[in-house]
Every structure is written in C-alpha cells, then in structure tokens.
Short mmCIF file of C-alpha atoms in Angstrom, two decimals:
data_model
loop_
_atom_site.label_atom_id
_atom_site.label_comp_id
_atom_site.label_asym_id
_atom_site.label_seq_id
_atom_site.Cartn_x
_atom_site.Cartn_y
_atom_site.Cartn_z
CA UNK A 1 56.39 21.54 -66.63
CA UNK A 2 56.30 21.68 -70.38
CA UNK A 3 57.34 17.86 -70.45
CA UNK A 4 54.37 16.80 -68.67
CA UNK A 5 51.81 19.42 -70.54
CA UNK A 6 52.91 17.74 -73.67
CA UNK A 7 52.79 14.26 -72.35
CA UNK A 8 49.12 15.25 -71.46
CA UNK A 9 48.15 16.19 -74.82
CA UNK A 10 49.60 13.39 -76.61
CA UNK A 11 47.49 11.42 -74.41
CA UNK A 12 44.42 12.96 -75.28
CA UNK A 13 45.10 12.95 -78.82
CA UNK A 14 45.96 9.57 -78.81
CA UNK A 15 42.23 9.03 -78.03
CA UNK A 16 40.01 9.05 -81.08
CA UNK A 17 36.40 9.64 -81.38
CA UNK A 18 33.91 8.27 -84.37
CA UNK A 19 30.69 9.49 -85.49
CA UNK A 20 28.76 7.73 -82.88
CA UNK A 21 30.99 9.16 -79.72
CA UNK A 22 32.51 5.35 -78.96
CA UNK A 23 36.20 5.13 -78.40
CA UNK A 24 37.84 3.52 -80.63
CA UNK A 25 40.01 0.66 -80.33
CA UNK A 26 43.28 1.16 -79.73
CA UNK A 27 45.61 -1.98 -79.85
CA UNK A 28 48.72 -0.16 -78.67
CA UNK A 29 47.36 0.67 -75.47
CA UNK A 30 45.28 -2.19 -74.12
CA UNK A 31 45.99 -0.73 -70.41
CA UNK A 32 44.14 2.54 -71.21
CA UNK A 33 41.20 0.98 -72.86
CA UNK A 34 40.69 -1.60 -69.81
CA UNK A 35 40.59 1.42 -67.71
CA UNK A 36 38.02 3.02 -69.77
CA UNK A 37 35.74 -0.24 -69.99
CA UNK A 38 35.90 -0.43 -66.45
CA UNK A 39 34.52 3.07 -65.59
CA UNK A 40 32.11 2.46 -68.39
CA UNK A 41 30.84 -0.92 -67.04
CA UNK A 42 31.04 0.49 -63.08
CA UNK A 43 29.85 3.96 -63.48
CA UNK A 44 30.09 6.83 -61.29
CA UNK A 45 26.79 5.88 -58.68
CA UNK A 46 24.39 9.15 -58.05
CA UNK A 47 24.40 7.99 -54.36
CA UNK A 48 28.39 7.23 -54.56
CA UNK A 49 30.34 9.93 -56.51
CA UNK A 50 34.59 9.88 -55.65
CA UNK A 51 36.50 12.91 -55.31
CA UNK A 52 39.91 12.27 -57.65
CA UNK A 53 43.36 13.88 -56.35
CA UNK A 54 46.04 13.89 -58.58
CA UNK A 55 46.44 13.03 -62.81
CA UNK A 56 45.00 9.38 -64.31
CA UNK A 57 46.84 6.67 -63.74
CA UNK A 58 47.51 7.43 -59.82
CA UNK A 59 47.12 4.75 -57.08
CA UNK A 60 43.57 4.35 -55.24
CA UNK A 61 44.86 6.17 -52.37
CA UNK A 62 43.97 9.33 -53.38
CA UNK A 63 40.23 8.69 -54.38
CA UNK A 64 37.86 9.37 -51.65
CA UNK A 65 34.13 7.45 -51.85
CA UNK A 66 31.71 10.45 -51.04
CA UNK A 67 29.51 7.30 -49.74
CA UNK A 68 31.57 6.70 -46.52
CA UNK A 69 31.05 10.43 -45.73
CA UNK A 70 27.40 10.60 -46.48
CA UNK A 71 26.99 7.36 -44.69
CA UNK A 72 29.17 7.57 -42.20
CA UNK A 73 26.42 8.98 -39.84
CA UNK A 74 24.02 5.98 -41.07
CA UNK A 75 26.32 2.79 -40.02
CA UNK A 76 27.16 4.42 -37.11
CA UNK A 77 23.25 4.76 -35.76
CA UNK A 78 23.10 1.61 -37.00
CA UNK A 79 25.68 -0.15 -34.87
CA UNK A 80 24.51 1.94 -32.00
CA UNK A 81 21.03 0.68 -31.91
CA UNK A 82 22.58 -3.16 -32.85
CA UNK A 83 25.23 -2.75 -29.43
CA UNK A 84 21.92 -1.59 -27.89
CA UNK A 85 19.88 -4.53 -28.76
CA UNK A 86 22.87 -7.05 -28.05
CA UNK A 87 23.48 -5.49 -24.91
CA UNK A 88 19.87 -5.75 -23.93
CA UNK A 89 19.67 -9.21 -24.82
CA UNK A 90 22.99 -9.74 -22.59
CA UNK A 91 21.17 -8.38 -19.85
CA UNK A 92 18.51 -10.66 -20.23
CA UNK A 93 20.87 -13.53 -20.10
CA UNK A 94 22.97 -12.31 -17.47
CA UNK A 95 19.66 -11.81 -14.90
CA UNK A 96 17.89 -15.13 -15.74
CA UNK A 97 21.22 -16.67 -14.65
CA UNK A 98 21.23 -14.79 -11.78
CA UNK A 99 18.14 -16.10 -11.06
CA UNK A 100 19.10 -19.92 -12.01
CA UNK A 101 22.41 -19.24 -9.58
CA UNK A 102 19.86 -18.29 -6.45
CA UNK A 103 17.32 -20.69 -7.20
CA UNK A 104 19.90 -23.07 -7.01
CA UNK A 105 21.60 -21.90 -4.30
CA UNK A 106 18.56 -21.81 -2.38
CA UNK A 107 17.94 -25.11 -3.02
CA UNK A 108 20.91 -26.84 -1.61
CA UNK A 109 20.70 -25.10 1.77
CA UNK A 110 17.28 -25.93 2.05
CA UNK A 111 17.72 -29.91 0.67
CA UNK A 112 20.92 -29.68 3.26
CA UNK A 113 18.46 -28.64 6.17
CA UNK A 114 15.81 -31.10 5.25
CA UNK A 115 17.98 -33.98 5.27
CA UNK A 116 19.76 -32.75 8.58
CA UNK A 117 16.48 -32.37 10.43
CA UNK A 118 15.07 -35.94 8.88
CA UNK A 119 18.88 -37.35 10.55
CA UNK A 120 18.25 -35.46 13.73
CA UNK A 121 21.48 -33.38 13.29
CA UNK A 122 19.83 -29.85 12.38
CA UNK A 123 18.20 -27.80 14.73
CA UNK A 124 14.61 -26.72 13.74
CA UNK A 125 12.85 -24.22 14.91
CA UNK A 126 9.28 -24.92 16.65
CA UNK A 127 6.45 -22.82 17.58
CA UNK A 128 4.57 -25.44 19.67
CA UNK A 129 0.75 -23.64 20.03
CA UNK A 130 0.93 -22.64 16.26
CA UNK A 131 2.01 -26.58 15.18
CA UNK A 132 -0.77 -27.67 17.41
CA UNK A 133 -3.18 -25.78 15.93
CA UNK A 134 -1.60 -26.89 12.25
CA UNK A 135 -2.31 -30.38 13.26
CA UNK A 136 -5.99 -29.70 14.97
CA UNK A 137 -6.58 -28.40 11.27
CA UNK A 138 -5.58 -30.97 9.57
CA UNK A 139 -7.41 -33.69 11.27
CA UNK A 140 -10.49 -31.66 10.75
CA UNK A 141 -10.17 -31.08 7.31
CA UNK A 142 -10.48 -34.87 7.40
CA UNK A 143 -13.38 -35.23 9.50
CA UNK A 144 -15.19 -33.26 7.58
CA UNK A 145 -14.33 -34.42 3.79
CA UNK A 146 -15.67 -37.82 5.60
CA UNK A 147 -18.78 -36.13 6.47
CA UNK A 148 -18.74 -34.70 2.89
CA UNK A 149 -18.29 -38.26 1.28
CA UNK A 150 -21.30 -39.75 3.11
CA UNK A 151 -23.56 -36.51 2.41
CA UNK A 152 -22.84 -36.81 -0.97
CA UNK A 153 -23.85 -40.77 -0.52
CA UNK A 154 -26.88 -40.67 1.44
CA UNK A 155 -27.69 -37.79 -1.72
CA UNK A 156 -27.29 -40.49 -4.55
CA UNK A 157 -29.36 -42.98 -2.49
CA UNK A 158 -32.16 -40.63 -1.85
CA UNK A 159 -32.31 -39.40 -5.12
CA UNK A 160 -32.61 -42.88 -6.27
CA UNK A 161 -35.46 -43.71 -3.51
CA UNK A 162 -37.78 -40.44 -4.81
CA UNK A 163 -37.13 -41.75 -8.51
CA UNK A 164 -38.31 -45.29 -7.44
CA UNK A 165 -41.45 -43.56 -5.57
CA UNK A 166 -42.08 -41.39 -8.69
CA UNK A 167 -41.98 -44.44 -11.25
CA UNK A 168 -44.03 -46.94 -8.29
CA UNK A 169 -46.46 -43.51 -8.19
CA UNK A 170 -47.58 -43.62 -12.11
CA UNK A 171 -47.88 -47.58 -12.28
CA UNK A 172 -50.34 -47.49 -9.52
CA UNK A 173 -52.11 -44.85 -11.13
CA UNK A 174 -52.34 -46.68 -14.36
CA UNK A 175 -53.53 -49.46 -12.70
CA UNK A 176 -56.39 -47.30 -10.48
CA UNK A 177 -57.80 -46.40 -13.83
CA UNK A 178 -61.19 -48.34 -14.96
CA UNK A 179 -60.95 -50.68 -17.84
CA UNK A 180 -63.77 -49.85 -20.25
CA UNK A 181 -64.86 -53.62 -20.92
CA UNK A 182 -65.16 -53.50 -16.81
CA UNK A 183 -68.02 -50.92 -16.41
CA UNK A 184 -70.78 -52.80 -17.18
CA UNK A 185 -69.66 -55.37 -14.06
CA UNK A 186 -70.75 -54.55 -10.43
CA UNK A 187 -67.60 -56.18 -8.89
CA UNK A 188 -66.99 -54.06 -5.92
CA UNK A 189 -64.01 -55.83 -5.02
CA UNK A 190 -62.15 -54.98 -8.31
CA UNK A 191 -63.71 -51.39 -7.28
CA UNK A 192 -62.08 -51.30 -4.08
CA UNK A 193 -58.42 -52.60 -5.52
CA UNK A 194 -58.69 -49.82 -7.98
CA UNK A 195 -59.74 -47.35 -5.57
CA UNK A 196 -56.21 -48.55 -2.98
CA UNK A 197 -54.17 -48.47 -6.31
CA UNK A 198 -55.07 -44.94 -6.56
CA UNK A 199 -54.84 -44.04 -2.56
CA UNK A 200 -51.12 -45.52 -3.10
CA UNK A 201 -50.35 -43.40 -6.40
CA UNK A 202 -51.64 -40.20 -4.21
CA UNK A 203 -49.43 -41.14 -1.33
CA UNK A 204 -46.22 -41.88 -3.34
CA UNK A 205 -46.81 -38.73 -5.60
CA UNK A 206 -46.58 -36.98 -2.02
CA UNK A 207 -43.86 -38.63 -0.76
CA UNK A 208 -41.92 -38.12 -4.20
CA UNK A 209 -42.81 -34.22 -3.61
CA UNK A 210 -41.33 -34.23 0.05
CA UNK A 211 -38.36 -36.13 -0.95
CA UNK A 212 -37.51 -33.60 -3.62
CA UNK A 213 -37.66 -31.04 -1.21
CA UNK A 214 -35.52 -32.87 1.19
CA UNK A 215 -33.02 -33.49 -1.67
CA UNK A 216 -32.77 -29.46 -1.91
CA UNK A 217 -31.97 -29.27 1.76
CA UNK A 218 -29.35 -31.99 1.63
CA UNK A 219 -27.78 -30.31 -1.87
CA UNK A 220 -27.45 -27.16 0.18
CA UNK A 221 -25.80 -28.79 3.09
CA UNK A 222 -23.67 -30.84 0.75
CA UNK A 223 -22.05 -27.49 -1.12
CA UNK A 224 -21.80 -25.72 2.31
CA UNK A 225 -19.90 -28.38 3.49
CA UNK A 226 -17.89 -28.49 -0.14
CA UNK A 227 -16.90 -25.15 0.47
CA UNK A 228 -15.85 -25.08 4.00
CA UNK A 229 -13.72 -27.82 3.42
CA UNK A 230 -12.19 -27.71 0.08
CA UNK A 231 -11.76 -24.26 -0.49
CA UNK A 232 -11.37 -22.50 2.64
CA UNK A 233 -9.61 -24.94 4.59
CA UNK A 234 -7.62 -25.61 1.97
CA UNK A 235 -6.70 -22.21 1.34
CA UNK A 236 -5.72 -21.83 4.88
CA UNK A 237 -3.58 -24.55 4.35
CA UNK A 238 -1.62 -23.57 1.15
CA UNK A 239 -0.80 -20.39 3.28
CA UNK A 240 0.28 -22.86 6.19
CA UNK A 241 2.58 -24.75 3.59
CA UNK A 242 4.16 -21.33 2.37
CA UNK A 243 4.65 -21.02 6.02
CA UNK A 244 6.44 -23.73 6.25
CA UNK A 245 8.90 -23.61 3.62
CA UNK A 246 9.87 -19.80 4.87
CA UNK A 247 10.59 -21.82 8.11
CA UNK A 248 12.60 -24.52 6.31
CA UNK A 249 14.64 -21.88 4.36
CA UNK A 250 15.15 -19.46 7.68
CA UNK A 251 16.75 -22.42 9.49
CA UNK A 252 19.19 -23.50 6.50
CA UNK A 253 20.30 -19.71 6.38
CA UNK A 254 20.55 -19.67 10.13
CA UNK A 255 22.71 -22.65 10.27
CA UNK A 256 24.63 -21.24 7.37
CA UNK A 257 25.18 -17.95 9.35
CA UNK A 258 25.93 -19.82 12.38
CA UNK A 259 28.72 -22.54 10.41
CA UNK A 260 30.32 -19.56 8.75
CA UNK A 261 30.84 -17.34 12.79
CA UNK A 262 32.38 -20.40 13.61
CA UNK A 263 35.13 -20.08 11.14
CA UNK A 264 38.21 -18.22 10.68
CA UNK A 265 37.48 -14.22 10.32
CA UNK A 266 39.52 -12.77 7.15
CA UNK A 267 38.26 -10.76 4.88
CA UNK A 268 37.15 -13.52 2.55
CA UNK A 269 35.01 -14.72 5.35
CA UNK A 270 33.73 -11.37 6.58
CA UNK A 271 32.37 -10.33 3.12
CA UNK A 272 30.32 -13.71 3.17
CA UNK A 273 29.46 -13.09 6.70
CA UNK A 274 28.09 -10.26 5.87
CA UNK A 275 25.78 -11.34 2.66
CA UNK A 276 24.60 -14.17 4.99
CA UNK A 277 23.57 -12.49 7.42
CA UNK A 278 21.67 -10.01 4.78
CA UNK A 279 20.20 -12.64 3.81
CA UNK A 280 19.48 -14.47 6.73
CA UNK A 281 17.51 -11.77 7.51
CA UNK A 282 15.39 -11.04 4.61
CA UNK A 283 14.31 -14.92 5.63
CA UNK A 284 13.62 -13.92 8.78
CA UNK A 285 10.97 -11.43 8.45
CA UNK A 286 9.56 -13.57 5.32
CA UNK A 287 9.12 -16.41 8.15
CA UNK A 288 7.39 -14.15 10.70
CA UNK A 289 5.17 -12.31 8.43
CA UNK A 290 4.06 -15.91 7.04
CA UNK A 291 3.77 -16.92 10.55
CA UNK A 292 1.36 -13.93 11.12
CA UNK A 293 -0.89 -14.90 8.18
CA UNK A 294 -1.23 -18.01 9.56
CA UNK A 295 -2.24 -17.08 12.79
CA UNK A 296 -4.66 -14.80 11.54
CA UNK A 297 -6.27 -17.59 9.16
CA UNK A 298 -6.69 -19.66 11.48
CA UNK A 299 -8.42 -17.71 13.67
CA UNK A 300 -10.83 -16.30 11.22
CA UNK A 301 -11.12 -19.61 10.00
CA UNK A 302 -12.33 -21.33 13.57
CA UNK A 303 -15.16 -18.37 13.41
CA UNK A 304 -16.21 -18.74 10.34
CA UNK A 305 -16.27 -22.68 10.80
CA UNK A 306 -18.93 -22.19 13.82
CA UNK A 307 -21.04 -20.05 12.17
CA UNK A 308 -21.30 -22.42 9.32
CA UNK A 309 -21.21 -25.43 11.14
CA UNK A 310 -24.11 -24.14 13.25
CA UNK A 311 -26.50 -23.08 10.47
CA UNK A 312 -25.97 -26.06 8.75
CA UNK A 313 -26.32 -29.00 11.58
CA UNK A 314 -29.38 -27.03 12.14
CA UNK A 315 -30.86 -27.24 8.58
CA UNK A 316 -29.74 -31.20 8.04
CA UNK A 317 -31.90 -31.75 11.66
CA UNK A 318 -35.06 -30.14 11.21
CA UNK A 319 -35.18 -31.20 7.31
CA UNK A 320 -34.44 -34.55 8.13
CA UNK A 321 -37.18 -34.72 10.80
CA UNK A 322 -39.67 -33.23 9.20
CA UNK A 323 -39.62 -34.98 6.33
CA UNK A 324 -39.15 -38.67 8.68
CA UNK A 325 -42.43 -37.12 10.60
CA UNK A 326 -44.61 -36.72 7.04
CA UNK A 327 -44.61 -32.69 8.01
CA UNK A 328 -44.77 -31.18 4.60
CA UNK A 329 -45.89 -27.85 5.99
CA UNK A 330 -42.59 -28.16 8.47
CA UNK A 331 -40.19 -29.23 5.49
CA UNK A 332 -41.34 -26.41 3.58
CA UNK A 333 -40.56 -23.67 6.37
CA UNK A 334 -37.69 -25.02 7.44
CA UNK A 335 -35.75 -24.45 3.49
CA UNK A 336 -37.76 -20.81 3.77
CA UNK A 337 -36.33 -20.53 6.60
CA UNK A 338 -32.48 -20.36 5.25
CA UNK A 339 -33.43 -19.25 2.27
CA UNK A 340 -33.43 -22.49 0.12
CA UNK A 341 -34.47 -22.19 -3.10
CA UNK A 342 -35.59 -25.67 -5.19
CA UNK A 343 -35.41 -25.56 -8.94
CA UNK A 344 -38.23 -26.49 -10.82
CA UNK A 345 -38.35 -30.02 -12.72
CA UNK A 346 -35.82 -29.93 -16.26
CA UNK A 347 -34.72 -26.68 -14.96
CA UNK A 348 -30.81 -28.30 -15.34
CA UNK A 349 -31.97 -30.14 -18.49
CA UNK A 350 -30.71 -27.81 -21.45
CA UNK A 351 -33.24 -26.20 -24.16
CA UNK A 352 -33.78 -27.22 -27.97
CA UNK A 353 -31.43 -24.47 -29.11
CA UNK A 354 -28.70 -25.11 -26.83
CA UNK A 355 -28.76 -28.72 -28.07
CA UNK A 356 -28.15 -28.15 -31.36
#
C-alpha cells in the first residue's frame, strides 16, 4: 500500500506545470504525454461523459460511455419504428404477390377451359332462354346503330339541302330588286321577272325555315337513338360480358373440383379438395348473381326500348310528313308536342370573348 501511494506521487510530480498551465514536455515519458494529447485533442463530450474504474493506465474495459446509457432508449425506438416500417413494406410485398399468384392462377384454369370448350372436350354450362335473349340483343344493337348511321346521313344531306335553299333564297332576292338606271323604263316584262324572282326568294326563305325545324326533329331522334343504343345497350352488354366470364371461370373451377374427386383421397388431396371446392363456390354464387343482373337488364331494357322506340317512330312520322305536305303550322306542333326545343341561329357559334 505504501509502494503504490509513492509510485502515485512520483507520478504526479513528475508532471510539471509553467506559467501558462501547459504541460511541459517530457522526453522520458513519451507514453504519458501521448495519452495526455489524446484526451486533450478528444475531449470529454457534454453529451458523452465516461465513468473511469480503476488507476490511469488501465485497459478500456473498465470505462463505461454514459452515451450508450442515455441513448440506449433512443436506438432502440429507433430500430423499433425501422422493423416497423420494413415489416410494413414486407407486407406490402408479400400481398401484391399474393395477388400476382391468384391472378395467375386464375388465369390458367380459365385459358385451360377456353381452349377445352373451343376443342369440344370441356363441358360448358348453358342457360338456353338467357343465351337467346343475349343473341336477340345483340342483333338489335345492330339494327339499330344501322338505323343510327343513316339518321345521321339523311341529317348531313338535309342540312346541306336548307343551306342550298338559304343561299338560292338571297340570290333571288338580289336579283328581285329594281336597278335604278331601270325605273325610268315601262318594261313590264322585266317587271314581272323581278316580281317571280322575289315570289321564289319568299318561297325558299320558307322552305329554309321548315327545313330547320325539321332538322331539330331529326337531331332529337338522332341522340335518342344515340343513347338507346350506345349507352344503354351497351351497358347492358358490358354486364352480359362480366356475366360471361363468371361463367367461364365457374366451369374451369368445376372441372377442377370434379378432376381432383376423381383422384386418389390422402390428405394432400383432401386439403386441396377442400380449397377447391371453397372456391368453387365463391364462383358459383358470383355466376348466379351476374346471371340475375342480367336478367333483370334485360328486361328493363326491352321496356324501356318500347317506350322509346314508340315516342320516337312517332316524332320522325309526323315531322317528316308535315314538313313533305308544306304544313308549317303541323311541323311546329308536332316538336311542341314532345317538347322540342330549336336553338336560335349562331346560338352554337362561340362569342368574341370566348374566342380570344
């Protein structure tokens, strides 16, 4: 005990201190003076302070950072919330290739029905009225974009006729109006022209008038007609082709029910018996409710297609006559009559501002 006391003060007498409070240099103990240059140059850190056991000189065992216990709590929140975040992401991963695994899945039964039905090897299952009915629609969605295509033709044609009759209209009544170096002439034969030229301008002015009114009737009959067939039909039929594909997918699950009761029964088999048949079933009642919605479309859709259909023959026949039989008064009633509504001339043409 009194060896190492004195051992301890020789030490720290060994240790000189100038004016100025530097250490000296001491060139018979370079060891102890790189030890004190390095805690000069590192420094003892405000936020990271060390608890020293045992004399100078010991190993770093027994030095303790105080900045692994203060942040201890720290880098572990931090690592939390990181496994968190991975483990999110993983989750992510791990459920969009679940989904890649059933889409693909899916995808082979149904490409392994298809091509057994197109080889006359799968069975397929067949709801006779509701196919007939499938087909009925079809053929009339094609009737009547036919009727569509020649509305919307006998439209451009007319249009063009009542802009011919409104440009034929103004010559002849330029022409039915006096030349001033012709007054002073009694010619009543160049009278009489002038007077026809105007009679003509009057007529074609009226016929350009009941033409445009006609054109209103046929616009009307034309977007009735645009809607019935390309937006209701065809909605009814995007409905009929989700039908279908529930119908192509509940046969391929059948038949892969069907292929795997056929097999050897283990417990390997069993288990996949059993998620087919799950499965076969969740097809199943996608396939009948589908099959409901069609039904249901199509019978709302035959209604609503008579009521239209009915209202609109209607219109196309008494506008069309009317205006054939020079009855203006007729024409008129007949678009106030379903509540046709003609816009006035420029009224599509767009204004100064809207221009610019």
């Amino acid at each position: 005990m009194m060896t190492d006391g004195i051992m301890s003060k020789a030490a720290t007498m060994e240790i000189p201190i100038n004016s100025n409070g530097d250490t000296g240099t001491l060139p018979e103990d370079d060891s102890l003076e790189q030890d004190l240059q390095q805690v000069m140059v590192s420094g003892p850190n405000l936020n990271e302070t060390s608890i020293v056991s045992g004399g100078y000189g010991g190993t770093g065992e027994g030095i303790i950072p105080t900045s692994s216990i203060k942040g201890s709590s720290m880098h572990q929140s931090h690592s939390s919330s990181a496994v968190t975040a991975e483990e999110a992401s993983r989750g992510v991963a791990v459920e969009k290739l679940d989904i890649v695994k059933k889409w693909g899945i899916n995808t082979y039964k149904c490409t392994k029905q298809m091509i057994s039905e197109r080889f006359g090897r799968g069975l397929r299952t067949v709801d006779l009225e509701l196919e007939a009915q499938i087909d009925v629609l079809r053929d009339t969605k094609r009737k009547y974009e036919n009727i569509l295509r020649l509305a919307r033709a006998l439209t451009n044609h007319f249009y063009s006729m009542v802009q011919t009759q409104r440009a034929l209209g103004d010559t002849f009544a330029d022409l039915s109006q006096k030349s001033p170096e012709l007054q002073g002439f009694q010619i009543k034969c160049l009278s009489d022209v002038q007077d026809e030229f105007g009679y003509n301008a009057e007529t074609q002015k009226l016929l350009c008038k009941n033409g445009e009114t006609l054109l209103g009737a046929i616009n009307f009959f034309v977007a009735s007609i645009n809607t019935l067939a390309n937006k209701t039909m065809e909605d009814t039929l995007m409905t009929v082709k989700l039908y279908e594909n529930a119908r192509l997918e509940f046969d391929a699950y059948r038949a892969d029910l069907e292929e795997l009761n056929m097999g050897p029964r283990d417990a390997v088999t069993l288990s996949r018996i059993d998620t087919a048949q799950q499965q076969f079933q969740i097809h199943k009642e996608k396939y009948e409710r589908l099959r409901s919605d069609v039904t249901i479309k199509l019978k709302f859709l035959e209604e609503n297609k008579v009521k239209v259909m009915h209202k609109q023959l209607l219109l196309f026949h008494n506008a069309i006559s009317a205006y054939f039989a020079g009855n203006q008064q007729q024409l008129e009633q007949t678009l106030k009559q379903f509540n046709i509504k003609l816009k006035p001339p420029g009224a599509d043409k767009p204004s100064w501002l809207e221009e610019q």
